[in-house]
PDB file of C-alpha atoms in Angstrom:
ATOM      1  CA  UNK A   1       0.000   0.000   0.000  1.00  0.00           C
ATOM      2  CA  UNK A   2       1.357   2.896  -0.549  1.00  0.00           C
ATOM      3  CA  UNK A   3      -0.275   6.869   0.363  1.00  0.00           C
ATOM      4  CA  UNK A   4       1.169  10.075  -1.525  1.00  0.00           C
ATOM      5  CA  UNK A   5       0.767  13.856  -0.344  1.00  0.00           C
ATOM      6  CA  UNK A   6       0.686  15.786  -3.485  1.00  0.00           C
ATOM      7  CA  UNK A   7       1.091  19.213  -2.599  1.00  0.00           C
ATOM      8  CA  UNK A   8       1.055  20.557  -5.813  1.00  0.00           C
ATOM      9  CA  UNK A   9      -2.408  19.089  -6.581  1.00  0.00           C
ATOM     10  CA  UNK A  10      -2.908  19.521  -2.782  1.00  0.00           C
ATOM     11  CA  UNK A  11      -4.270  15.786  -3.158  1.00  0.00           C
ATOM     12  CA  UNK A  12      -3.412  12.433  -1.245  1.00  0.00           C
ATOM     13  CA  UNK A  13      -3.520   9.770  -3.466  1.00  0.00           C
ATOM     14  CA  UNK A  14      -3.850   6.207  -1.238  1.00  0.00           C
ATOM     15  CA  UNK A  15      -2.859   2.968  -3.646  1.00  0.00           C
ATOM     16  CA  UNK A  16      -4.256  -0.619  -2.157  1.00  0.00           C
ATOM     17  CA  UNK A  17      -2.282  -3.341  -3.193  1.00  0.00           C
ATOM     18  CA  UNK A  18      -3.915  -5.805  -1.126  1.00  0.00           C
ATOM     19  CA  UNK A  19      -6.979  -7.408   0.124  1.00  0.00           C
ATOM     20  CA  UNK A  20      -6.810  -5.924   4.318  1.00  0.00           C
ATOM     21  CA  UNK A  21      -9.064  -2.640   4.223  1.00  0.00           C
ATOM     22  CA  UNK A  22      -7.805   0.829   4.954  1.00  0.00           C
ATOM     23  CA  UNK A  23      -9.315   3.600   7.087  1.00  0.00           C
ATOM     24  CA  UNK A  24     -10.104   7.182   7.119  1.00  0.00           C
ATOM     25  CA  UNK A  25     -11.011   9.259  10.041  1.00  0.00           C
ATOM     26  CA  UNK A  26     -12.143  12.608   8.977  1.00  0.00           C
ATOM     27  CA  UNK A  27     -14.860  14.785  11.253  1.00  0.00           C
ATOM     28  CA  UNK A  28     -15.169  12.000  13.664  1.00  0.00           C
ATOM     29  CA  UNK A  29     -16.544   9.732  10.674  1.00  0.00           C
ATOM     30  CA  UNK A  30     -15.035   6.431   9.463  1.00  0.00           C
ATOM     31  CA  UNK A  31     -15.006   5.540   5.621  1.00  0.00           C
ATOM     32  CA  UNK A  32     -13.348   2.090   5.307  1.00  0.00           C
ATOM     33  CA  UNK A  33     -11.568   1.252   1.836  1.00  0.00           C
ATOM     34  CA  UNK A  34     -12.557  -2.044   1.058  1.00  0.00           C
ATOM     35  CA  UNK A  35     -13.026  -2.155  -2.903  1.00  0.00           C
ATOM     36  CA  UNK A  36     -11.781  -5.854  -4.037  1.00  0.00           C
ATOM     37  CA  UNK A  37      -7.800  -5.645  -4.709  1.00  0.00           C
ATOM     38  CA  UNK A  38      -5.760  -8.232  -4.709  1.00  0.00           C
ATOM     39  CA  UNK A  39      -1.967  -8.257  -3.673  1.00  0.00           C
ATOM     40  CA  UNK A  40       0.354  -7.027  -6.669  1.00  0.00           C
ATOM     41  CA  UNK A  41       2.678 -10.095  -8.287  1.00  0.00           C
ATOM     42  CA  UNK A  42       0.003 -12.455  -7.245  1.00  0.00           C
ATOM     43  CA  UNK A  43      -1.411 -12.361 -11.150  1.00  0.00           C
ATOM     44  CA  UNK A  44      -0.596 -10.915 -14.713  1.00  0.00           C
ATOM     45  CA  UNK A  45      -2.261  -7.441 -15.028  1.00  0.00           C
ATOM     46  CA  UNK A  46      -3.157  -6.825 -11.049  1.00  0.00           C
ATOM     47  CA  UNK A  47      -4.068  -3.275 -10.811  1.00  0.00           C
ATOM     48  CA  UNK A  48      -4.351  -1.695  -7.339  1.00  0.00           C
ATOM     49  CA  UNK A  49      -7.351   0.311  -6.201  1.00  0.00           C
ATOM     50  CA  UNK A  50      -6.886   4.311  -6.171  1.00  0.00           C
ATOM     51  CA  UNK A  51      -8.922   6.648  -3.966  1.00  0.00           C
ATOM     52  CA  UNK A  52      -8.352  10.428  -4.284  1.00  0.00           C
ATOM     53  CA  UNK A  53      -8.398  12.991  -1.238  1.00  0.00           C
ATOM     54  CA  UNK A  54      -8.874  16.662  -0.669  1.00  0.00           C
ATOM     55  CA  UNK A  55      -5.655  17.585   1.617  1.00  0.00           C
ATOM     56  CA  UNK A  56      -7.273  18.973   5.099  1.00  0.00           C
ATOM     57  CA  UNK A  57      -7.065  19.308   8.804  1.00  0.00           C
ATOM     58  CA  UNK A  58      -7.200  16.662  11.146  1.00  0.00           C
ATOM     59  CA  UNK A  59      -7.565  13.773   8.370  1.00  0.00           C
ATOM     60  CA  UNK A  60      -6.496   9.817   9.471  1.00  0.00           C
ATOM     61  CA  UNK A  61      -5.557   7.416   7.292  1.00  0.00           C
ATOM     62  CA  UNK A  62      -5.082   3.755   8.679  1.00  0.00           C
ATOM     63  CA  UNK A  63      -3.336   1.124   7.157  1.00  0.00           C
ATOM     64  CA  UNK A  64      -1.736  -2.146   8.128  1.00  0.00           C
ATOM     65  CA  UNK A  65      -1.036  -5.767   7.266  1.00  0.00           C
ATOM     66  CA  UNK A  66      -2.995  -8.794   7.630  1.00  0.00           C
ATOM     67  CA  UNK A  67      -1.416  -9.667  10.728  1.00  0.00           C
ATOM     68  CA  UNK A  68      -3.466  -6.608  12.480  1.00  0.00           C
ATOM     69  CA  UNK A  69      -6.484  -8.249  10.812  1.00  0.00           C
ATOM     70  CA  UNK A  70      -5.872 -12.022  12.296  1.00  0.00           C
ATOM     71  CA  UNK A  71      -4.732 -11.182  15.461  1.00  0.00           C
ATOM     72  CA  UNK A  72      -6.577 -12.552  18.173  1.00  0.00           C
ATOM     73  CA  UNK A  73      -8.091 -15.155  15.878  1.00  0.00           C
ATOM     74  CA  UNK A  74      -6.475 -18.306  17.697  1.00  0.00           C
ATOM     75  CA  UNK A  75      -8.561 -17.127  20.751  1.00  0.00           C
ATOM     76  CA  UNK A  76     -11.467 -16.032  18.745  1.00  0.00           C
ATOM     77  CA  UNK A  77     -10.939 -12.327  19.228  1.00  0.00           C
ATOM     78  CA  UNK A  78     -10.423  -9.451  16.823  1.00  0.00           C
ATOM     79  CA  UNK A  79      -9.348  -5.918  16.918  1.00  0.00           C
ATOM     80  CA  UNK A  80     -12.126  -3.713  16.303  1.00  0.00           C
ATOM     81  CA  UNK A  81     -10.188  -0.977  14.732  1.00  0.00           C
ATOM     82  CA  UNK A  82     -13.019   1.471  13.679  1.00  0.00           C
ATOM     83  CA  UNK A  83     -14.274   1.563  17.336  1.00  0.00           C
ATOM     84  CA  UNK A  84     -10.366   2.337  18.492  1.00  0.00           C
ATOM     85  CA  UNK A  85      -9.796   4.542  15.754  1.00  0.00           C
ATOM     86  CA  UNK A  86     -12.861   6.927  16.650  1.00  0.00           C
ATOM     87  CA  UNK A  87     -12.224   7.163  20.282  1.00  0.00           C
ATOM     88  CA  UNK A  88      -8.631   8.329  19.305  1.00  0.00           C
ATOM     89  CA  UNK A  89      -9.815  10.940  17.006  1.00  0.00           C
ATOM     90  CA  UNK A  90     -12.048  12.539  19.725  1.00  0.00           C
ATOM     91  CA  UNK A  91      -9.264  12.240  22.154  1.00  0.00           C
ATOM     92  CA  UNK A  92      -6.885  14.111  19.681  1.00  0.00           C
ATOM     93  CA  UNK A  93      -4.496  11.850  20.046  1.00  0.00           C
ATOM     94  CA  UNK A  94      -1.502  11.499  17.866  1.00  0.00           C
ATOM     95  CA  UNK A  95      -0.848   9.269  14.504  1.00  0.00           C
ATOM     96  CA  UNK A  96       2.445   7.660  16.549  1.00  0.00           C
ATOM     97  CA  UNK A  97       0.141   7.059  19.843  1.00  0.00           C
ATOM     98  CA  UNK A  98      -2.575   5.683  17.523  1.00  0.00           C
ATOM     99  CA  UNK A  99       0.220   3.401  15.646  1.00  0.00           C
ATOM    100  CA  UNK A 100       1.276   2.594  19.305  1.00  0.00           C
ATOM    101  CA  UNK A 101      -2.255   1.871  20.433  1.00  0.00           C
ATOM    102  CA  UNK A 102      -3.323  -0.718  17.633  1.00  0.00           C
ATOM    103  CA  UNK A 103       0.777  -2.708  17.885  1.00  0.00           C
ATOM    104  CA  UNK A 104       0.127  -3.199  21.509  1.00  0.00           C
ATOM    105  CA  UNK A 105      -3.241  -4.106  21.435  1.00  0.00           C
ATOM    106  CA  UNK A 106      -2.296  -6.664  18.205  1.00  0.00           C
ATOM    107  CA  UNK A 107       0.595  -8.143  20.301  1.00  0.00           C
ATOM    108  CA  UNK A 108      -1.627  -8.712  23.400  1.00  0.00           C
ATOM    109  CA  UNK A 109      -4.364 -10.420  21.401  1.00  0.00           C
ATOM    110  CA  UNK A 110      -1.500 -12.611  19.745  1.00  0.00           C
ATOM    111  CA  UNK A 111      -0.078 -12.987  23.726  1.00  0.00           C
ATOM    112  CA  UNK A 112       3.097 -11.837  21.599  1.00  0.00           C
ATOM    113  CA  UNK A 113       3.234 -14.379  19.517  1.00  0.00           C
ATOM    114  CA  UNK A 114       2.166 -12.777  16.046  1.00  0.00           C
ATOM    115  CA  UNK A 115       0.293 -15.253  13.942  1.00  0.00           C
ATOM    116  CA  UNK A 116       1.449 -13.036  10.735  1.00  0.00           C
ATOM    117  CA  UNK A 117       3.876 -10.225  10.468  1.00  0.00           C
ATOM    118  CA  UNK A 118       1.983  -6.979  11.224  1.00  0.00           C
ATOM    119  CA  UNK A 119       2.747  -3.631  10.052  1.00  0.00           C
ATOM    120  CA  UNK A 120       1.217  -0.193  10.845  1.00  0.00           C
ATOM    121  CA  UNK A 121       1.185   3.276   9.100  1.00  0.00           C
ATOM    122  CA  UNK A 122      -1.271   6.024  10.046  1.00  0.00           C
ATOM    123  CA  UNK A 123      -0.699   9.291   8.197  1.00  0.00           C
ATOM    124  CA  UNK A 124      -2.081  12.479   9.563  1.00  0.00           C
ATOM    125  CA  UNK A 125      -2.937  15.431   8.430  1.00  0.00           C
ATOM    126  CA  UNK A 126      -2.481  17.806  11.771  1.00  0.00           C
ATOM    127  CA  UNK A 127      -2.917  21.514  12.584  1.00  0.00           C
ATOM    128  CA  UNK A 128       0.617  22.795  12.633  1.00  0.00           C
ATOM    129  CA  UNK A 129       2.378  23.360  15.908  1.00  0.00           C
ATOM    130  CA  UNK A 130       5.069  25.484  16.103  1.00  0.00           C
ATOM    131  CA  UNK A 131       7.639  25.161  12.822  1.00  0.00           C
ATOM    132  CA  UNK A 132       6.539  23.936   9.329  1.00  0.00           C
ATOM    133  CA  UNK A 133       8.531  21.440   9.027  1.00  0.00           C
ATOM    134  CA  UNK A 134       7.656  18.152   7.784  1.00  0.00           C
ATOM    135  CA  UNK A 135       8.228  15.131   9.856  1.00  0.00           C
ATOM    136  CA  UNK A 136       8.577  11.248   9.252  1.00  0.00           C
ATOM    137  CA  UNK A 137       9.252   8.757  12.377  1.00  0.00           C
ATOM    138  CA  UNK A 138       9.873   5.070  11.222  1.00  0.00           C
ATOM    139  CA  UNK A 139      11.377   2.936  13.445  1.00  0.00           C
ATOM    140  CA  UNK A 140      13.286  -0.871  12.932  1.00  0.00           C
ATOM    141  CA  UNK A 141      14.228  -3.335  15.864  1.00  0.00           C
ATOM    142  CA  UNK A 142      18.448  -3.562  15.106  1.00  0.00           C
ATOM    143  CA  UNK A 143      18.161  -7.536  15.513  1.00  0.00           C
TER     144      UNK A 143
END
């Protein structure tokens, strides 16, 4: 999956390369992006799903792996993202704490032990604090 912040066109352009939905959190309201798509490479002439945004204020957009989908499911549970997603908004909380919020929550369901790998992105779209300047945390364990 990959999401693009044109600010020439003053667009984000979000690409789906897989089946797992994405979500976005605008005004308190949840859209999820669920159109079929299947994982690029999987079959000759694939072609990834495309949804268009207006750049604005306090705009979430959700993504993740499967593995954020099945955890919990050796127990019979599931993460129920939109509900976890709209408290956060209200709260104000940040993109990281959000990306925090649904890891630990995935890892406890999965008592740790990940069924698949999981991965976690959540763009934002904040009011601006202080400087303009653009930001990016990512973060890798070093084993």
């Amino acid at each position: 999956n990959i999401i693009s912040y044109d600010l020439a066109s003053r667009t984000i352009v979000i690409t789906r390369n897989n089946p797992e939905p994405m979500y976005i959190v605008r005004n308190g309201e949840i859209e999820t992006l669920n159109e079929a798509s299947i994982s690029v490479g999987v079959r000759k002439n694939t072609r990834p799903s495309i949804t268009e945004l207006e750049i604005e204020e306090n705009l979430l957009i959700v993504m993740f792996s499967d593995g954020v989908v099945h955890a919990g499911t050796r127990k019979g549970q599931y993460l129920d993202l939109p509900e976890i997603l709209k408290d956060s908004y209200y709260a104000g909380l940040s993109p990281q704490w959000i990306a925090d919020k649904v890891m630990d929550m995935a890892l406890e369901l999965d008592e740790n032990r990940p069924v698949d790998d999981i991965s976690i992105a959540v763009f934002g779209v904040m009011p601006t604090t202080g400087d303009e300047v653009r930001r990016l945390t990512v973060g890798f364990p070093a084993k």
